[in-house]
PDB file of C-alpha atoms in Angstrom:
ATOM      1  CA  UNK A   1       0.000   0.000   0.000  1.00  0.00           C
ATOM      2  CA  UNK A   2       1.384   3.366  -1.049  1.00  0.00           C
ATOM      3  CA  UNK A   3       2.080   6.090   1.475  1.00  0.00           C
ATOM      4  CA  UNK A   4       0.215   8.702  -0.567  1.00  0.00           C
ATOM      5  CA  UNK A   5      -3.329   8.067  -1.767  1.00  0.00           C
ATOM      6  CA  UNK A   6      -4.312   8.664  -5.380  1.00  0.00           C
ATOM      7  CA  UNK A   7      -7.483   7.589  -7.179  1.00  0.00           C
ATOM      8  CA  UNK A   8      -6.733   4.562  -9.326  1.00  0.00           C
ATOM      9  CA  UNK A   9      -8.305   6.062 -12.433  1.00  0.00           C
ATOM     10  CA  UNK A  10      -9.905   9.185 -13.809  1.00  0.00           C
ATOM     11  CA  UNK A  11     -11.273  10.042 -17.213  1.00  0.00           C
ATOM     12  CA  UNK A  12     -12.102  13.142 -19.164  1.00  0.00           C
ATOM     13  CA  UNK A  13     -12.989  14.379 -22.604  1.00  0.00           C
ATOM     14  CA  UNK A  14     -10.711  16.340 -24.920  1.00  0.00           C
ATOM     15  CA  UNK A  15     -10.685  20.025 -24.045  1.00  0.00           C
ATOM     16  CA  UNK A  16     -11.941  19.415 -20.518  1.00  0.00           C
ATOM     17  CA  UNK A  17     -10.057  20.353 -17.354  1.00  0.00           C
ATOM     18  CA  UNK A  18      -9.372  17.628 -14.850  1.00  0.00           C
ATOM     19  CA  UNK A  19      -7.825  17.560 -11.373  1.00  0.00           C
ATOM     20  CA  UNK A  20      -5.913  14.626  -9.911  1.00  0.00           C
ATOM     21  CA  UNK A  21      -5.620  14.406  -6.145  1.00  0.00           C
ATOM     22  CA  UNK A  22      -2.874  13.064  -3.885  1.00  0.00           C
ATOM     23  CA  UNK A  23      -3.556  12.767  -0.170  1.00  0.00           C
ATOM     24  CA  UNK A  24      -0.826  12.425   2.422  1.00  0.00           C
ATOM     25  CA  UNK A  25      -0.303  13.456   6.012  1.00  0.00           C
ATOM     26  CA  UNK A  26       1.110  16.268   8.088  1.00  0.00           C
ATOM     27  CA  UNK A  27       4.477  14.493   7.916  1.00  0.00           C
ATOM     28  CA  UNK A  28       4.774  14.712   4.156  1.00  0.00           C
ATOM     29  CA  UNK A  29       2.523  16.802   1.907  1.00  0.00           C
ATOM     30  CA  UNK A  30       1.243  18.909   4.766  1.00  0.00           C
ATOM     31  CA  UNK A  31       4.720  19.687   6.104  1.00  0.00           C
ATOM     32  CA  UNK A  32       6.342  21.457   3.156  1.00  0.00           C
ATOM     33  CA  UNK A  33       6.178  22.142  -0.591  1.00  0.00           C
ATOM     34  CA  UNK A  34       8.507  19.334  -1.749  1.00  0.00           C
ATOM     35  CA  UNK A  35       5.815  17.689  -3.844  1.00  0.00           C
ATOM     36  CA  UNK A  36       6.409  16.412  -7.367  1.00  0.00           C
ATOM     37  CA  UNK A  37       4.213  14.963 -10.093  1.00  0.00           C
ATOM     38  CA  UNK A  38       5.389  12.514 -12.745  1.00  0.00           C
ATOM     39  CA  UNK A  39       3.819  11.275 -15.958  1.00  0.00           C
ATOM     40  CA  UNK A  40       4.556   7.759 -17.182  1.00  0.00           C
ATOM     41  CA  UNK A  41       3.700   6.059 -20.435  1.00  0.00           C
ATOM     42  CA  UNK A  42       3.798   2.240 -20.621  1.00  0.00           C
ATOM     43  CA  UNK A  43       7.324   0.941 -20.944  1.00  0.00           C
ATOM     44  CA  UNK A  44       8.880   4.348 -20.360  1.00  0.00           C
ATOM     45  CA  UNK A  45      10.622   6.019 -17.451  1.00  0.00           C
ATOM     46  CA  UNK A  46       8.627   8.550 -15.439  1.00  0.00           C
ATOM     47  CA  UNK A  47       8.845  12.133 -16.676  1.00  0.00           C
ATOM     48  CA  UNK A  48       8.890  15.019 -14.217  1.00  0.00           C
ATOM     49  CA  UNK A  49       5.926  17.345 -14.706  1.00  0.00           C
ATOM     50  CA  UNK A  50       5.741  19.465 -11.545  1.00  0.00           C
ATOM     51  CA  UNK A  51       8.323  19.973  -8.800  1.00  0.00           C
ATOM     52  CA  UNK A  52       8.259  21.827  -5.496  1.00  0.00           C
ATOM     53  CA  UNK A  53       4.469  21.845  -5.578  1.00  0.00           C
ATOM     54  CA  UNK A  54       3.843  24.233  -8.445  1.00  0.00           C
ATOM     55  CA  UNK A  55       6.891  24.658 -10.677  1.00  0.00           C
ATOM     56  CA  UNK A  56       6.669  23.176 -14.146  1.00  0.00           C
ATOM     57  CA  UNK A  57       9.640  21.153 -15.303  1.00  0.00           C
ATOM     58  CA  UNK A  58      11.513  22.208 -18.388  1.00  0.00           C
ATOM     59  CA  UNK A  59       9.498  21.726 -21.556  1.00  0.00           C
ATOM     60  CA  UNK A  60       6.233  20.964 -19.788  1.00  0.00           C
ATOM     61  CA  UNK A  61       3.096  22.593 -21.177  1.00  0.00           C
ATOM     62  CA  UNK A  62       1.444  25.352 -19.157  1.00  0.00           C
ATOM     63  CA  UNK A  63      -1.708  23.208 -19.278  1.00  0.00           C
ATOM     64  CA  UNK A  64      -0.271  21.468 -16.212  1.00  0.00           C
ATOM     65  CA  UNK A  65      -0.414  23.150 -12.810  1.00  0.00           C
ATOM     66  CA  UNK A  66       0.130  22.033  -9.230  1.00  0.00           C
ATOM     67  CA  UNK A  67      -1.233  23.146  -5.882  1.00  0.00           C
ATOM     68  CA  UNK A  68      -2.129  21.862  -2.441  1.00  0.00           C
ATOM     69  CA  UNK A  69      -4.572  22.367   0.399  1.00  0.00           C
ATOM     70  CA  UNK A  70      -3.630  20.953   3.759  1.00  0.00           C
ATOM     71  CA  UNK A  71      -2.442  17.376   3.298  1.00  0.00           C
ATOM     72  CA  UNK A  72      -3.764  17.021  -0.256  1.00  0.00           C
ATOM     73  CA  UNK A  73      -1.849  17.996  -3.366  1.00  0.00           C
ATOM     74  CA  UNK A  74      -3.509  18.422  -6.741  1.00  0.00           C
ATOM     75  CA  UNK A  75      -2.453  18.320 -10.375  1.00  0.00           C
ATOM     76  CA  UNK A  76      -4.737  20.152 -12.766  1.00  0.00           C
ATOM     77  CA  UNK A  77      -4.604  19.472 -16.480  1.00  0.00           C
ATOM     78  CA  UNK A  78      -6.487  21.957 -18.604  1.00  0.00           C
ATOM     79  CA  UNK A  79      -7.445  21.525 -22.255  1.00  0.00           C
ATOM     80  CA  UNK A  80      -7.158  17.748 -22.027  1.00  0.00           C
ATOM     81  CA  UNK A  81      -5.519  16.147 -25.058  1.00  0.00           C
ATOM     82  CA  UNK A  82      -5.334  12.561 -26.263  1.00  0.00           C
ATOM     83  CA  UNK A  83      -1.587  12.540 -25.623  1.00  0.00           C
ATOM     84  CA  UNK A  84      -2.241  13.143 -21.913  1.00  0.00           C
ATOM     85  CA  UNK A  85      -3.549   9.582 -21.557  1.00  0.00           C
ATOM     86  CA  UNK A  86      -0.985   8.010 -19.227  1.00  0.00           C
ATOM     87  CA  UNK A  87      -0.386   7.311 -15.535  1.00  0.00           C
ATOM     88  CA  UNK A  88       0.410  10.122 -13.124  1.00  0.00           C
ATOM     89  CA  UNK A  89       2.304   9.659  -9.860  1.00  0.00           C
ATOM     90  CA  UNK A  90       2.652  12.121  -7.007  1.00  0.00           C
ATOM     91  CA  UNK A  91       5.621  12.179  -4.681  1.00  0.00           C
ATOM     92  CA  UNK A  92       6.545  13.979  -1.491  1.00  0.00           C
ATOM     93  CA  UNK A  93       9.516  14.416   0.766  1.00  0.00           C
ATOM     94  CA  UNK A  94       8.798  13.051   4.200  1.00  0.00           C
ATOM     95  CA  UNK A  95      10.235  13.612   7.626  1.00  0.00           C
ATOM     96  CA  UNK A  96      10.765   9.886   8.165  1.00  0.00           C
ATOM     97  CA  UNK A  97      13.700   7.589   7.380  1.00  0.00           C
ATOM     98  CA  UNK A  98      12.021   6.838   4.063  1.00  0.00           C
ATOM     99  CA  UNK A  99      12.820  10.246   2.691  1.00  0.00           C
ATOM    100  CA  UNK A 100      10.566  10.140  -0.361  1.00  0.00           C
ATOM    101  CA  UNK A 101       7.117   8.577  -0.713  1.00  0.00           C
ATOM    102  CA  UNK A 102       4.929   8.013  -3.751  1.00  0.00           C
ATOM    103  CA  UNK A 103       1.275   7.629  -4.508  1.00  0.00           C
ATOM    104  CA  UNK A 104       0.009   4.490  -6.188  1.00  0.00           C
ATOM    105  CA  UNK A 105      -0.606   6.330  -9.453  1.00  0.00           C
ATOM    106  CA  UNK A 106      -3.696   7.533 -11.314  1.00  0.00           C
ATOM    107  CA  UNK A 107      -4.404   6.224 -14.782  1.00  0.00           C
ATOM    108  CA  UNK A 108      -5.847   9.015 -16.887  1.00  0.00           C
ATOM    109  CA  UNK A 109      -8.075   8.035 -19.774  1.00  0.00           C
ATOM    110  CA  UNK A 110      -9.012  10.576 -22.417  1.00  0.00           C
ATOM    111  CA  UNK A 111     -12.381   9.567 -23.790  1.00  0.00           C
TER     112      UNK A 111
ATOM    113  CA  UNK B   1      22.943  18.286 -19.805  1.00  0.00           C
ATOM    114  CA  UNK B   2      22.243  15.785 -17.042  1.00  0.00           C
ATOM    115  CA  UNK B   3      22.336  12.204 -18.311  1.00  0.00           C
ATOM    116  CA  UNK B   4      21.960   9.012 -16.292  1.00  0.00           C
ATOM    117  CA  UNK B   5      22.419   5.490 -17.666  1.00  0.00           C
ATOM    118  CA  UNK B   6      21.719   2.411 -15.574  1.00  0.00           C
ATOM    119  CA  UNK B   7      23.237  -0.992 -16.266  1.00  0.00           C
ATOM    120  CA  UNK B   8      23.778  -4.334 -14.593  1.00  0.00           C
ATOM    121  CA  UNK B   9      20.236  -5.626 -14.589  1.00  0.00           C
ATOM    122  CA  UNK B  10      19.281  -9.152 -15.555  1.00  0.00           C
ATOM    123  CA  UNK B  11      18.314 -12.438 -14.006  1.00  0.00           C
ATOM    124  CA  UNK B  12      19.393 -13.072 -10.425  1.00  0.00           C
ATOM    125  CA  UNK B  13      18.769 -16.037  -8.173  1.00  0.00           C
ATOM    126  CA  UNK B  14      17.096 -15.721  -4.786  1.00  0.00           C
ATOM    127  CA  UNK B  15      19.655 -15.242  -2.048  1.00  0.00           C
ATOM    128  CA  UNK B  16      22.361 -14.091  -4.414  1.00  0.00           C
ATOM    129  CA  UNK B  17      23.833 -10.637  -5.009  1.00  0.00           C
ATOM    130  CA  UNK B  18      23.697  -8.245  -7.922  1.00  0.00           C
ATOM    131  CA  UNK B  19      25.233  -4.860  -8.517  1.00  0.00           C
ATOM    132  CA  UNK B  20      23.672  -2.107 -10.592  1.00  0.00           C
ATOM    133  CA  UNK B  21      25.602   0.846 -11.971  1.00  0.00           C
ATOM    134  CA  UNK B  22      24.464   4.333 -12.820  1.00  0.00           C
ATOM    135  CA  UNK B  23      26.844   6.221 -15.081  1.00  0.00           C
ATOM    136  CA  UNK B  24      26.316   9.962 -14.887  1.00  0.00           C
ATOM    137  CA  UNK B  25      27.353  12.705 -17.248  1.00  0.00           C
ATOM    138  CA  UNK B  26      26.876  16.456 -17.328  1.00  0.00           C
ATOM    139  CA  UNK B  27      27.630  16.935 -13.634  1.00  0.00           C
ATOM    140  CA  UNK B  28      29.756  15.560 -10.790  1.00  0.00           C
ATOM    141  CA  UNK B  29      27.921  12.951  -8.737  1.00  0.00           C
ATOM    142  CA  UNK B  30      29.880  13.904  -5.626  1.00  0.00           C
ATOM    143  CA  UNK B  31      28.137  17.266  -5.608  1.00  0.00           C
ATOM    144  CA  UNK B  32      24.608  15.840  -5.500  1.00  0.00           C
ATOM    145  CA  UNK B  33      22.449  13.382  -3.612  1.00  0.00           C
ATOM    146  CA  UNK B  34      21.854  10.360  -5.837  1.00  0.00           C
ATOM    147  CA  UNK B  35      18.753   8.226  -5.461  1.00  0.00           C
ATOM    148  CA  UNK B  36      17.553   4.793  -6.569  1.00  0.00           C
ATOM    149  CA  UNK B  37      13.854   4.198  -7.228  1.00  0.00           C
ATOM    150  CA  UNK B  38      12.259   0.949  -8.350  1.00  0.00           C
ATOM    151  CA  UNK B  39       9.060  -0.162 -10.005  1.00  0.00           C
ATOM    152  CA  UNK B  40       7.838  -3.735  -9.794  1.00  0.00           C
ATOM    153  CA  UNK B  41       6.069  -5.059 -12.926  1.00  0.00           C
ATOM    154  CA  UNK B  42       2.670  -3.426 -13.251  1.00  0.00           C
ATOM    155  CA  UNK B  43       3.092  -1.606  -9.944  1.00  0.00           C
ATOM    156  CA  UNK B  44       3.869   1.893  -8.701  1.00  0.00           C
ATOM    157  CA  UNK B  45       7.105   3.625  -7.813  1.00  0.00           C
ATOM    158  CA  UNK B  46       9.074   2.928  -4.642  1.00  0.00           C
ATOM    159  CA  UNK B  47      11.954   5.004  -3.328  1.00  0.00           C
ATOM    160  CA  UNK B  48      14.819   2.627  -2.506  1.00  0.00           C
ATOM    161  CA  UNK B  49      17.536   4.823  -1.046  1.00  0.00           C
ATOM    162  CA  UNK B  50      19.891   7.776  -1.329  1.00  0.00           C
ATOM    163  CA  UNK B  51      23.564   8.579  -1.045  1.00  0.00           C
ATOM    164  CA  UNK B  52      24.148  12.170  -0.097  1.00  0.00           C
ATOM    165  CA  UNK B  53      26.732  14.517  -1.546  1.00  0.00           C
ATOM    166  CA  UNK B  54      30.262  14.889  -0.222  1.00  0.00           C
ATOM    167  CA  UNK B  55      29.322  18.071   1.569  1.00  0.00           C
ATOM    168  CA  UNK B  56      26.597  16.163   3.411  1.00  0.00           C
ATOM    169  CA  UNK B  57      28.985  13.407   4.421  1.00  0.00           C
ATOM    170  CA  UNK B  58      28.032  10.911   1.691  1.00  0.00           C
ATOM    171  CA  UNK B  59      25.662   9.283   4.164  1.00  0.00           C
ATOM    172  CA  UNK B  60      22.989   6.848   3.035  1.00  0.00           C
ATOM    173  CA  UNK B  61      19.373   6.099   3.857  1.00  0.00           C
ATOM    174  CA  UNK B  62      17.164   3.249   2.688  1.00  0.00           C
ATOM    175  CA  UNK B  63      13.545   2.195   2.650  1.00  0.00           C
ATOM    176  CA  UNK B  64      12.840  -0.326   5.401  1.00  0.00           C
ATOM    177  CA  UNK B  65      12.247  -3.228   3.006  1.00  0.00           C
ATOM    178  CA  UNK B  66      15.849  -3.155   1.725  1.00  0.00           C
ATOM    179  CA  UNK B  67      17.716  -1.814   4.739  1.00  0.00           C
ATOM    180  CA  UNK B  68      20.551  -4.187   5.653  1.00  0.00           C
ATOM    181  CA  UNK B  69      20.440  -5.896   2.235  1.00  0.00           C
ATOM    182  CA  UNK B  70      21.056  -3.053  -0.229  1.00  0.00           C
ATOM    183  CA  UNK B  71      24.017  -0.671  -0.250  1.00  0.00           C
ATOM    184  CA  UNK B  72      24.430   2.498  -2.283  1.00  0.00           C
ATOM    185  CA  UNK B  73      27.965   3.641  -2.995  1.00  0.00           C
ATOM    186  CA  UNK B  74      29.723   5.717  -5.592  1.00  0.00           C
ATOM    187  CA  UNK B  75      33.016   6.168  -7.366  1.00  0.00           C
ATOM    188  CA  UNK B  76      33.465   9.887  -7.845  1.00  0.00           C
ATOM    189  CA  UNK B  77      36.494   9.372 -10.106  1.00  0.00           C
ATOM    190  CA  UNK B  78      34.361   7.383 -12.564  1.00  0.00           C
ATOM    191  CA  UNK B  79      31.174   9.358 -11.937  1.00  0.00           C
ATOM    192  CA  UNK B  80      29.304   6.117 -11.244  1.00  0.00           C
ATOM    193  CA  UNK B  81      26.778   5.334  -8.519  1.00  0.00           C
ATOM    194  CA  UNK B  82      26.257   1.725  -7.493  1.00  0.00           C
ATOM    195  CA  UNK B  83      23.405  -0.206  -5.940  1.00  0.00           C
ATOM    196  CA  UNK B  84      24.614  -3.482  -4.469  1.00  0.00           C
ATOM    197  CA  UNK B  85      21.750  -5.822  -3.717  1.00  0.00           C
ATOM    198  CA  UNK B  86      22.445  -8.756  -1.385  1.00  0.00           C
ATOM    199  CA  UNK B  87      20.127 -11.569  -0.324  1.00  0.00           C
ATOM    200  CA  UNK B  88      17.905 -10.983  -3.322  1.00  0.00           C
ATOM    201  CA  UNK B  89      14.232 -11.828  -2.924  1.00  0.00           C
ATOM    202  CA  UNK B  90      11.536 -12.440  -5.512  1.00  0.00           C
ATOM    203  CA  UNK B  91       9.835  -9.157  -4.621  1.00  0.00           C
ATOM    204  CA  UNK B  92      13.018  -7.272  -5.520  1.00  0.00           C
ATOM    205  CA  UNK B  93      12.044  -7.933  -9.136  1.00  0.00           C
ATOM    206  CA  UNK B  94      11.614  -4.470 -10.638  1.00  0.00           C
ATOM    207  CA  UNK B  95      12.936  -1.841 -12.975  1.00  0.00           C
ATOM    208  CA  UNK B  96      15.527   0.162 -11.060  1.00  0.00           C
ATOM    209  CA  UNK B  97      15.893   3.843 -11.881  1.00  0.00           C
ATOM    210  CA  UNK B  98      18.802   6.087 -10.938  1.00  0.00           C
ATOM    211  CA  UNK B  99      17.845   9.691 -10.192  1.00  0.00           C
ATOM    212  CA  UNK B 100      19.306  13.021  -9.223  1.00  0.00           C
ATOM    213  CA  UNK B 101      17.676  15.903  -7.413  1.00  0.00           C
ATOM    214  CA  UNK B 102      17.323  19.415  -8.705  1.00  0.00           C
ATOM    215  CA  UNK B 103      19.648  20.855  -6.068  1.00  0.00           C
ATOM    216  CA  UNK B 104      22.639  19.399  -4.259  1.00  0.00           C
ATOM    217  CA  UNK B 105      21.005  18.018  -1.104  1.00  0.00           C
ATOM    218  CA  UNK B 106      17.651  17.053  -2.590  1.00  0.00           C
ATOM    219  CA  UNK B 107      16.606  13.405  -2.488  1.00  0.00           C
ATOM    220  CA  UNK B 108      13.527  14.217  -4.559  1.00  0.00           C
ATOM    221  CA  UNK B 109      13.938  12.697  -8.023  1.00  0.00           C
ATOM    222  CA  UNK B 110      14.236  15.359 -10.697  1.00  0.00           C
ATOM    223  CA  UNK B 111      16.353  13.732 -13.412  1.00  0.00           C
ATOM    224  CA  UNK B 112      15.810  10.061 -14.264  1.00  0.00           C
ATOM    225  CA  UNK B 113      17.696   7.375 -16.109  1.00  0.00           C
ATOM    226  CA  UNK B 114      15.902   4.959 -18.414  1.00  0.00           C
ATOM    227  CA  UNK B 115      16.035   2.135 -15.862  1.00  0.00           C
ATOM    228  CA  UNK B 116      17.401  -1.396 -15.775  1.00  0.00           C
ATOM    229  CA  UNK B 117      15.303  -4.504 -15.164  1.00  0.00           C
ATOM    230  CA  UNK B 118      16.207  -6.905 -12.388  1.00  0.00           C
ATOM    231  CA  UNK B 119      14.427 -10.249 -12.328  1.00  0.00           C
ATOM    232  CA  UNK B 120      14.862 -12.470  -9.289  1.00  0.00           C
ATOM    233  CA  UNK B 121      13.873 -16.033 -10.003  1.00  0.00           C
ATOM    234  CA  UNK B 122      15.204 -19.550  -9.634  1.00  0.00           C
TER     235      UNK B 122
END
């Protein structure tokens, strides 16, 4: 069981905006802004999308944005495109001996 | 440009050892924390461990499931980070990714290698 909780799947239509959630605790997401989001296509390495809560990685479209409220971080994808269909993972630094924790991943389907 | 290339994966027998390498280019590994992350087939990502930079004492930390069995080390002269896996278990089967943080002390994965597959089976 993953330390951070993500919905297993979400779906949306092209052009729609969609928000993916990632729930942690006061020891990880709630404690600081060291939250990252990754996108992964089958058979490929994860690709960094968002780091330090809300900064877009180099080359990432401004359709992607990150935020948080309390112990829950969110990734919003606006203007959904077919190429966005993939799995998204959240990650957070944590104040435990396991320095970095991940969510179980959310599979995004573009209808 | 930061570039990370993992190697050393393959088939390993339960109870045996295997060593993975991560060859870095575009920066000096001694100046950054270097992290290993793994992904079991069809599963999510799991942080395995970190070796900190020289300025942070090159100390290491590991996830509980590998602590005492896995060791992260590095050869600064070759710019290579190693993950030595002892007492391999079937649930160590995964793709292993080498990562670097955005800043020197960060254990948060920012740059990723392409991964190397380790299969533990008799």
